[in-house]
PDB file of C-alpha atoms in Angstrom:
ATOM      1  CA  GLU A   1      38.095 -75.138 -33.683  1.00 64.00           C
ATOM      2  CA  ALA A   2      39.197 -72.490 -31.217  1.00 78.00           C
ATOM      3  CA  GLY A   3      37.652 -72.588 -27.768  1.00 90.00           C
ATOM      4  CA  VAL A   4      36.411 -69.732 -25.654  1.00 94.00           C
ATOM      5  CA  THR A   5      39.164 -67.214 -25.077  1.00 95.00           C
ATOM      6  CA  GLN A   6      39.405 -64.565 -22.397  1.00 96.00           C
ATOM      7  CA  PHE A   7      41.660 -61.571 -22.021  1.00 97.00           C
ATOM      8  CA  PRO A   8      43.546 -60.720 -19.935  1.00 96.00           C
ATOM      9  CA  SER A   9      44.405 -63.853 -18.005  1.00 95.00           C
ATOM     10  CA  HIS A  10      45.326 -61.776 -14.970  1.00 96.00           C
ATOM     11  CA  SER A  11      44.617 -58.207 -13.950  1.00 97.00           C
ATOM     12  CA  VAL A  12      45.793 -56.390 -10.856  1.00 97.00           C
ATOM     13  CA  ILE A  13      44.285 -52.969 -10.227  1.00 96.00           C
ATOM     14  CA  GLU A  14      43.766 -50.613  -7.342  1.00 96.00           C
ATOM     15  CA  LYS A  15      40.463 -49.910  -5.715  1.00 96.00           C
ATOM     16  CA  GLY A  16      38.592 -47.246  -7.624  1.00 96.00           C
ATOM     17  CA  GLN A  17      40.144 -48.028 -10.985  1.00 97.00           C
ATOM     18  CA  THR A  18      38.340 -49.401 -14.010  1.00 97.00           C
ATOM     19  CA  VAL A  19      38.945 -52.782 -15.597  1.00 97.00           C
ATOM     20  CA  THR A  20      37.513 -54.289 -18.761  1.00 98.00           C
ATOM     21  CA  LEU A  21      37.473 -58.021 -19.325  1.00 98.00           C
ATOM     22  CA  ARG A  22      36.970 -59.507 -22.742  1.00 97.00           C
ATOM     23  CA  CYS A  23      35.496 -62.814 -23.874  1.00 97.00           C
ATOM     24  CA  ASP A  24      35.552 -64.296 -27.359  1.00 96.00           C
ATOM     25  CA  PRO A  25      33.077 -67.150 -27.630  1.00 95.00           C
ATOM     26  CA  ILE A  26      33.294 -70.145 -29.894  1.00 93.00           C
ATOM     27  CA  SER A  27      32.410 -69.074 -33.419  1.00 92.00           C
ATOM     28  CA  GLY A  28      28.715 -69.521 -34.137  1.00 89.00           C
ATOM     29  CA  HIS A  29      27.662 -69.691 -30.499  1.00 90.00           C
ATOM     30  CA  ASP A  30      24.771 -67.337 -29.873  1.00 88.00           C
ATOM     31  CA  ASN A  31      24.645 -67.884 -26.116  1.00 90.00           C
ATOM     32  CA  LEU A  32      27.291 -66.187 -24.016  1.00 94.00           C
ATOM     33  CA  TYR A  33      27.441 -66.352 -20.226  1.00 95.00           C
ATOM     34  CA  TRP A  34      29.518 -64.620 -17.578  1.00 97.00           C
ATOM     35  CA  TYR A  35      30.215 -66.259 -14.224  1.00 97.00           C
ATOM     36  CA  ARG A  36      32.366 -65.278 -11.287  1.00 97.00           C
ATOM     37  CA  ARG A  37      34.119 -67.130  -8.530  1.00 95.00           C
ATOM     38  CA  VAL A  38      35.047 -65.104  -5.515  1.00 94.00           C
ATOM     39  CA  MET A  39      37.737 -66.758  -3.406  1.00 84.00           C
ATOM     40  CA  GLY A  40      36.394 -69.584  -1.317  1.00 78.00           C
ATOM     41  CA  LYS A  41      32.927 -69.372  -2.778  1.00 89.00           C
ATOM     42  CA  GLU A  42      30.943 -71.047  -5.510  1.00 93.00           C
ATOM     43  CA  ILE A  43      31.046 -70.124  -9.160  1.00 96.00           C
ATOM     44  CA  LYS A  44      28.081 -67.800  -9.607  1.00 96.00           C
ATOM     45  CA  PHE A  45      26.144 -66.732 -12.651  1.00 95.00           C
ATOM     46  CA  LEU A  46      26.316 -63.075 -13.630  1.00 96.00           C
ATOM     47  CA  LEU A  47      24.473 -62.745 -16.916  1.00 94.00           C
ATOM     48  CA  HIS A  48      23.480 -64.337 -20.190  1.00 93.00           C
ATOM     49  CA  PHE A  49      23.463 -62.908 -23.701  1.00 92.00           C
ATOM     50  CA  VAL A  50      21.604 -64.302 -26.663  1.00 89.00           C
ATOM     51  CA  LYS A  51      23.400 -62.748 -29.574  1.00 91.00           C
ATOM     52  CA  GLU A  52      23.622 -59.061 -28.639  1.00 93.00           C
ATOM     53  CA  SER A  53      20.651 -59.046 -26.267  1.00 92.00           C
ATOM     54  CA  LYS A  54      20.777 -59.529 -22.523  1.00 92.00           C
ATOM     55  CA  GLN A  55      18.544 -62.509 -21.792  1.00 89.00           C
ATOM     56  CA  ASP A  56      19.142 -62.637 -18.065  1.00 89.00           C
ATOM     57  CA  GLU A  57      21.216 -60.281 -15.938  1.00 91.00           C
ATOM     58  CA  SER A  58      19.826 -61.330 -12.590  1.00 90.00           C
ATOM     59  CA  GLY A  59      23.256 -62.231 -11.246  1.00 92.00           C
ATOM     60  CA  MET A  60      24.923 -58.873 -11.790  1.00 94.00           C
ATOM     61  CA  PRO A  61      25.918 -57.700  -8.325  1.00 92.00           C
ATOM     62  CA  ASN A  62      25.393 -53.960  -8.772  1.00 92.00           C
ATOM     63  CA  ASN A  63      25.537 -51.106 -11.258  1.00 93.00           C
ATOM     64  CA  ARG A  64      29.314 -50.952 -11.148  1.00 96.00           C
ATOM     65  CA  PHE A  65      29.271 -53.878 -13.555  1.00 97.00           C
ATOM     66  CA  LEU A  66      28.446 -53.307 -17.215  1.00 97.00           C
ATOM     67  CA  ALA A  67      28.388 -56.041 -19.813  1.00 97.00           C
ATOM     68  CA  GLU A  68      28.109 -55.560 -23.528  1.00 96.00           C
ATOM     69  CA  ARG A  69      28.118 -57.768 -26.569  1.00 96.00           C
ATOM     70  CA  THR A  70      28.381 -55.607 -29.618  1.00 86.00           C
ATOM     71  CA  GLY A  71      27.296 -57.285 -32.840  1.00 87.00           C
ATOM     72  CA  GLY A  72      26.631 -60.528 -31.023  1.00 84.00           C
ATOM     73  CA  THR A  73      30.257 -61.628 -31.168  1.00 92.00           C
ATOM     74  CA  TYR A  74      32.721 -60.907 -28.376  1.00 96.00           C
ATOM     75  CA  SER A  75      31.639 -59.547 -25.024  1.00 97.00           C
ATOM     76  CA  THR A  76      33.171 -57.174 -22.521  1.00 97.00           C
ATOM     77  CA  LEU A  77      32.570 -56.887 -18.814  1.00 98.00           C
ATOM     78  CA  LYS A  78      33.558 -53.567 -17.302  1.00 97.00           C
ATOM     79  CA  VAL A  79      33.909 -52.951 -13.597  1.00 97.00           C
ATOM     80  CA  GLN A  80      33.876 -49.272 -12.681  1.00 96.00           C
ATOM     81  CA  PRO A  81      34.928 -48.366 -10.073  1.00 96.00           C
ATOM     82  CA  ALA A  82      36.432 -51.621  -8.810  1.00 96.00           C
ATOM     83  CA  GLU A  83      36.088 -52.550  -5.152  1.00 96.00           C
ATOM     84  CA  LEU A  84      38.054 -55.030  -3.060  1.00 95.00           C
ATOM     85  CA  GLU A  85      35.180 -57.524  -3.053  1.00 95.00           C
ATOM     86  CA  ASP A  86      35.271 -57.712  -6.851  1.00 96.00           C
ATOM     87  CA  SER A  87      38.444 -59.795  -6.689  1.00 97.00           C
ATOM     88  CA  GLY A  88      38.001 -63.272  -8.070  1.00 96.00           C
ATOM     89  CA  VAL A  89      38.042 -65.289 -11.252  1.00 96.00           C
ATOM     90  CA  TYR A  90      35.667 -64.264 -14.017  1.00 97.00           C
ATOM     91  CA  PHE A  91      34.642 -67.014 -16.382  1.00 97.00           C
ATOM     92  CA  CYS A  92      32.985 -66.742 -19.741  1.00 97.00           C
ATOM     93  CA  ALA A  93      31.104 -69.581 -21.396  1.00 95.00           C
ATOM     94  CA  SER A  94      29.353 -69.988 -24.709  1.00 93.00           C
ATOM     95  CA  SER A  95      26.907 -72.429 -26.241  1.00 90.00           C
ATOM     96  CA  GLN A  96      24.832 -72.986 -29.338  1.00 84.00           C
ATOM     97  CA  MET A  97      21.156 -72.228 -29.368  1.00 71.00           C
ATOM     98  CA  LYS A  98      19.113 -75.199 -28.262  1.00 65.00           C
ATOM     99  CA  GLU A  99      17.112 -76.984 -30.911  1.00 58.00           C
ATOM    100  CA  THR A 100      14.205 -77.501 -28.590  1.00 58.00           C
ATOM    101  CA  SER A 101      13.237 -76.367 -25.135  1.00 53.00           C
ATOM    102  CA  GLU A 102      13.538 -79.916 -23.870  1.00 51.00           C
ATOM    103  CA  TYR A 103      17.291 -80.058 -23.712  1.00 55.00           C
ATOM    104  CA  SER A 104      19.777 -77.797 -22.058  1.00 60.00           C
ATOM    105  CA  ASP A 105      22.592 -76.183 -23.934  1.00 74.00           C
ATOM    106  CA  THR A 106      26.103 -77.399 -23.185  1.00 84.00           C
ATOM    107  CA  GLN A 107      28.295 -74.540 -22.066  1.00 90.00           C
ATOM    108  CA  TYR A 108      31.972 -74.394 -22.946  1.00 91.00           C
ATOM    109  CA  PHE A 109      34.093 -72.357 -20.612  1.00 94.00           C
ATOM    110  CA  GLY A 110      37.096 -70.162 -21.131  1.00 94.00           C
ATOM    111  CA  PRO A 111      40.170 -70.211 -18.870  1.00 92.00           C
ATOM    112  CA  GLY A 112      38.963 -67.254 -16.838  1.00 94.00           C
ATOM    113  CA  THR A 113      40.400 -63.882 -15.915  1.00 96.00           C
ATOM    114  CA  ARG A 114      41.832 -63.575 -12.437  1.00 95.00           C
ATOM    115  CA  LEU A 115      41.075 -60.093 -11.121  1.00 97.00           C
ATOM    116  CA  THR A 116      42.831 -58.771  -8.059  1.00 97.00           C
ATOM    117  CA  VAL A 117      41.728 -55.458  -6.600  1.00 96.00           C
ATOM    118  CA  LEU A 118      44.175 -53.951  -4.108  1.00 96.00           C
TER     119      LEU A 118
ATOM    120  CA  ALA B   1      15.580 -71.892  -6.221  1.00 75.00           C
ATOM    121  CA  GLN B   2      18.044 -74.515  -7.309  1.00 84.00           C
ATOM    122  CA  SER B   3      21.143 -75.331  -5.285  1.00 91.00           C
ATOM    123  CA  VAL B   4      24.049 -77.767  -5.361  1.00 95.00           C
ATOM    124  CA  THR B   5      26.054 -79.162  -2.477  1.00 96.00           C
ATOM    125  CA  GLN B   6      29.414 -80.846  -2.728  1.00 97.00           C
ATOM    126  CA  PRO B   7      30.047 -82.039   0.817  1.00 96.00           C
ATOM    127  CA  ASP B   8      33.756 -82.751   0.383  1.00 95.00           C
ATOM    128  CA  ILE B   9      36.028 -79.752  -0.042  1.00 95.00           C
ATOM    129  CA  HIS B  10      39.184 -81.842  -0.372  1.00 95.00           C
ATOM    130  CA  ILE B  11      39.777 -85.506  -1.156  1.00 97.00           C
ATOM    131  CA  THR B  12      43.136 -87.252  -1.229  1.00 97.00           C
ATOM    132  CA  VAL B  13      43.381 -90.504  -3.128  1.00 97.00           C
ATOM    133  CA  SER B  14      46.260 -92.783  -4.075  1.00 97.00           C
ATOM    134  CA  GLU B  15      47.064 -93.268  -7.719  1.00 96.00           C
ATOM    135  CA  GLY B  16      45.267 -96.344  -8.993  1.00 96.00           C
ATOM    136  CA  ALA B  17      42.607 -96.215  -6.311  1.00 97.00           C
ATOM    137  CA  SER B  18      38.963 -95.542  -6.998  1.00 97.00           C
ATOM    138  CA  LEU B  19      37.411 -92.107  -6.609  1.00 97.00           C
ATOM    139  CA  GLU B  20      33.896 -90.987  -5.812  1.00 97.00           C
ATOM    140  CA  LEU B  21      32.854 -87.355  -5.552  1.00 98.00           C
ATOM    141  CA  ARG B  22      29.506 -86.534  -4.035  1.00 98.00           C
ATOM    142  CA  CYS B  23      26.980 -84.082  -5.368  1.00 97.00           C
ATOM    143  CA  ASN B  24      23.503 -83.345  -4.036  1.00 96.00           C
ATOM    144  CA  TYR B  25      21.143 -80.943  -5.704  1.00 94.00           C
ATOM    145  CA  SER B  26      17.891 -79.205  -4.970  1.00 90.00           C
ATOM    146  CA  TYR B  27      15.585 -78.522  -7.862  1.00 82.00           C
ATOM    147  CA  GLY B  28      11.831 -78.594  -8.316  1.00 72.00           C
ATOM    148  CA  ALA B  29      11.767 -80.817 -11.375  1.00 75.00           C
ATOM    149  CA  THR B  30      14.081 -83.154 -13.210  1.00 74.00           C
ATOM    150  CA  PRO B  31      17.273 -81.185 -13.536  1.00 83.00           C
ATOM    151  CA  TYR B  32      19.990 -80.991 -16.093  1.00 88.00           C
ATOM    152  CA  LEU B  33      23.192 -82.087 -14.323  1.00 92.00           C
ATOM    153  CA  PHE B  34      26.814 -81.521 -15.200  1.00 94.00           C
ATOM    154  CA  TRP B  35      30.267 -82.283 -13.919  1.00 97.00           C
ATOM    155  CA  TYR B  36      33.118 -79.979 -14.848  1.00 97.00           C
ATOM    156  CA  VAL B  37      36.804 -80.248 -14.026  1.00 97.00           C
ATOM    157  CA  GLN B  38      39.333 -77.474 -13.679  1.00 94.00           C
ATOM    158  CA  SER B  39      42.969 -78.488 -13.893  1.00 91.00           C
ATOM    159  CA  PRO B  40      45.617 -76.040 -12.692  1.00 84.00           C
ATOM    160  CA  GLY B  41      45.877 -73.092 -15.069  1.00 80.00           C
ATOM    161  CA  GLN B  42      43.024 -74.349 -17.217  1.00 85.00           C
ATOM    162  CA  GLY B  43      39.406 -73.425 -17.745  1.00 87.00           C
ATOM    163  CA  LEU B  44      36.422 -75.542 -16.840  1.00 92.00           C
ATOM    164  CA  GLN B  45      36.186 -78.673 -18.956  1.00 93.00           C
ATOM    165  CA  LEU B  46      32.945 -80.602 -19.265  1.00 94.00           C
ATOM    166  CA  LEU B  47      33.327 -84.190 -18.057  1.00 96.00           C
ATOM    167  CA  LEU B  48      29.770 -85.398 -18.555  1.00 95.00           C
ATOM    168  CA  LYS B  49      26.143 -84.365 -18.455  1.00 92.00           C
ATOM    169  CA  TYR B  50      22.742 -85.821 -17.718  1.00 91.00           C
ATOM    170  CA  PHE B  51      19.627 -84.634 -19.500  1.00 85.00           C
ATOM    171  CA  SER B  52      17.322 -87.666 -19.513  1.00 82.00           C
ATOM    172  CA  GLY B  53      17.260 -91.396 -20.153  1.00 84.00           C
ATOM    173  CA  ASP B  54      19.841 -93.783 -18.769  1.00 87.00           C
ATOM    174  CA  THR B  55      20.737 -92.675 -15.264  1.00 90.00           C
ATOM    175  CA  LEU B  56      24.318 -93.904 -15.574  1.00 95.00           C
ATOM    176  CA  VAL B  57      26.247 -91.450 -17.702  1.00 95.00           C
ATOM    177  CA  GLN B  58      29.649 -92.040 -19.213  1.00 96.00           C
ATOM    178  CA  GLY B  59      32.014 -89.148 -19.694  1.00 95.00           C
ATOM    179  CA  ILE B  60      35.512 -88.374 -20.826  1.00 95.00           C
ATOM    180  CA  LYS B  61      38.725 -89.492 -19.123  1.00 94.00           C
ATOM    181  CA  GLY B  62      37.083 -92.650 -17.784  1.00 96.00           C
ATOM    182  CA  PHE B  63      34.602 -90.869 -15.519  1.00 97.00           C
ATOM    183  CA  GLU B  64      30.998 -91.835 -14.987  1.00 97.00           C
ATOM    184  CA  ALA B  65      28.163 -90.439 -12.891  1.00 97.00           C
ATOM    185  CA  GLU B  66      24.876 -91.834 -11.694  1.00 96.00           C
ATOM    186  CA  PHE B  67      21.689 -89.807 -11.332  1.00 94.00           C
ATOM    187  CA  LYS B  68      19.600 -90.958  -8.380  1.00 93.00           C
ATOM    188  CA  ARG B  69      16.346 -89.069  -8.221  1.00 91.00           C
ATOM    189  CA  SER B  70      15.318 -90.547  -4.863  1.00 91.00           C
ATOM    190  CA  GLN B  71      18.506 -89.264  -3.265  1.00 93.00           C
ATOM    191  CA  SER B  72      18.786 -86.031  -5.290  1.00 93.00           C
ATOM    192  CA  SER B  73      22.337 -87.045  -6.073  1.00 95.00           C
ATOM    193  CA  PHE B  74      24.646 -87.123  -9.056  1.00 96.00           C
ATOM    194  CA  ASN B  75      27.886 -88.653  -7.805  1.00 98.00           C
ATOM    195  CA  LEU B  76      30.968 -88.836  -9.978  1.00 98.00           C
ATOM    196  CA  ARG B  77      33.147 -91.950 -10.042  1.00 98.00           C
ATOM    197  CA  LYS B  78      36.321 -93.228 -11.568  1.00 97.00           C
ATOM    198  CA  PRO B  79      37.551 -96.776 -10.946  1.00 97.00           C
ATOM    199  CA  SER B  80      41.276 -96.035 -11.132  1.00 97.00           C
ATOM    200  CA  VAL B  81      42.706 -92.571 -10.637  1.00 97.00           C
ATOM    201  CA  HIS B  82      45.691 -91.244 -12.572  1.00 96.00           C
ATOM    202  CA  TRP B  83      48.018 -88.512 -11.336  1.00 95.00           C
ATOM    203  CA  SER B  84      46.632 -86.239 -14.064  1.00 94.00           C
ATOM    204  CA  ASP B  85      43.205 -86.374 -12.382  1.00 96.00           C
ATOM    205  CA  ALA B  86      44.446 -84.023  -9.686  1.00 96.00           C
ATOM    206  CA  ALA B  87      42.175 -81.032 -10.178  1.00 96.00           C
ATOM    207  CA  GLU B  88      39.095 -79.314  -8.835  1.00 96.00           C
ATOM    208  CA  TYR B  89      35.743 -80.805  -9.749  1.00 98.00           C
ATOM    209  CA  PHE B  90      32.465 -78.946  -9.942  1.00 97.00           C
ATOM    210  CA  CYS B  91      28.945 -80.278 -10.030  1.00 97.00           C
ATOM    211  CA  ALA B  92      26.325 -78.015 -11.583  1.00 95.00           C
ATOM    212  CA  VAL B  93      22.608 -77.996 -12.210  1.00 92.00           C
ATOM    213  CA  GLY B  94      20.881 -76.193 -15.051  1.00 87.00           C
ATOM    214  CA  ALA B  95      17.260 -75.177 -15.218  1.00 74.00           C
ATOM    215  CA  ARG B  96      15.023 -76.328 -18.031  1.00 65.00           C
ATOM    216  CA  GLY B  97      13.970 -73.293 -19.958  1.00 60.00           C
ATOM    217  CA  ALA B  98      13.734 -71.580 -23.248  1.00 52.00           C
ATOM    218  CA  ALA B  99      16.732 -70.058 -24.954  1.00 51.00           C
ATOM    219  CA  GLY B 100      19.429 -71.068 -22.544  1.00 61.00           C
ATOM    220  CA  ASN B 101      20.101 -71.868 -18.946  1.00 80.00           C
ATOM    221  CA  LYS B 102      22.242 -70.483 -16.205  1.00 86.00           C
ATOM    222  CA  LEU B 103      24.171 -73.031 -14.225  1.00 91.00           C
ATOM    223  CA  THR B 104      24.199 -73.251 -10.458  1.00 93.00           C
ATOM    224  CA  PHE B 105      27.457 -74.698  -9.178  1.00 96.00           C
ATOM    225  CA  GLY B 106      28.499 -76.496  -6.061  1.00 96.00           C
ATOM    226  CA  GLY B 107      31.479 -75.256  -4.116  1.00 95.00           C
ATOM    227  CA  GLY B 108      33.865 -77.674  -5.772  1.00 96.00           C
ATOM    228  CA  THR B 109      35.943 -80.625  -4.564  1.00 97.00           C
ATOM    229  CA  ARG B 110      39.696 -80.465  -4.851  1.00 96.00           C
ATOM    230  CA  VAL B 111      41.255 -83.848  -5.562  1.00 97.00           C
ATOM    231  CA  LEU B 112      44.845 -84.563  -4.616  1.00 97.00           C
ATOM    232  CA  VAL B 113      46.490 -87.702  -5.994  1.00 96.00           C
ATOM    233  CA  LYS B 114      49.246 -89.400  -4.014  1.00 95.00           C
ATOM    234  CA  PRO B 115      51.853 -91.407  -5.893  1.00 90.00           C
TER     235      PRO B 115
END
């Protein structure tokens, strides 16, 4: 079974440009999460999709970030326009729906996309 | 709000020696706890998780972790380290909720293994 894949693995852009990151979750996983690690800081939650719907986008830093998940399959995260502080590693994770509310889902992470904004 | 602290940013250990990585969390109820590892050039790999029950949890690659409610800790251990264990380790806490849960991560501990 293929794991979570992310594209591209690296992206270097100039301030003010637009970048789109893509995540393909594990097949059959309805939950999809985006996280980000800015250099020297913790990995932080950005948002959570359940199928094509945004369940929680409380971690999105500002309106320059737009996430979509068309058809409940792959997801894209667009940054427009990119700023220097957006540099970091963007992780995607996916999980199956929980059977009950008692247990947490187990999230499987992709390799990340390293974004550098110059 | 939940939070996770990993007090050690770097740890250097000799191959064959034991390893313990510390993790303290803050959460209002019994948390879901995870340890992930990131090897160079790789994504985050789940080592083990605690949901309920036995407080000593066994994971992959010979790792184990112990949940201590009284100390709000979930320390990771391995009795004998291999060179391939050189990586960055992340402790995370997840909230109990409905459809899914966002994870709150600690800052990570980078482990260097000396031959």
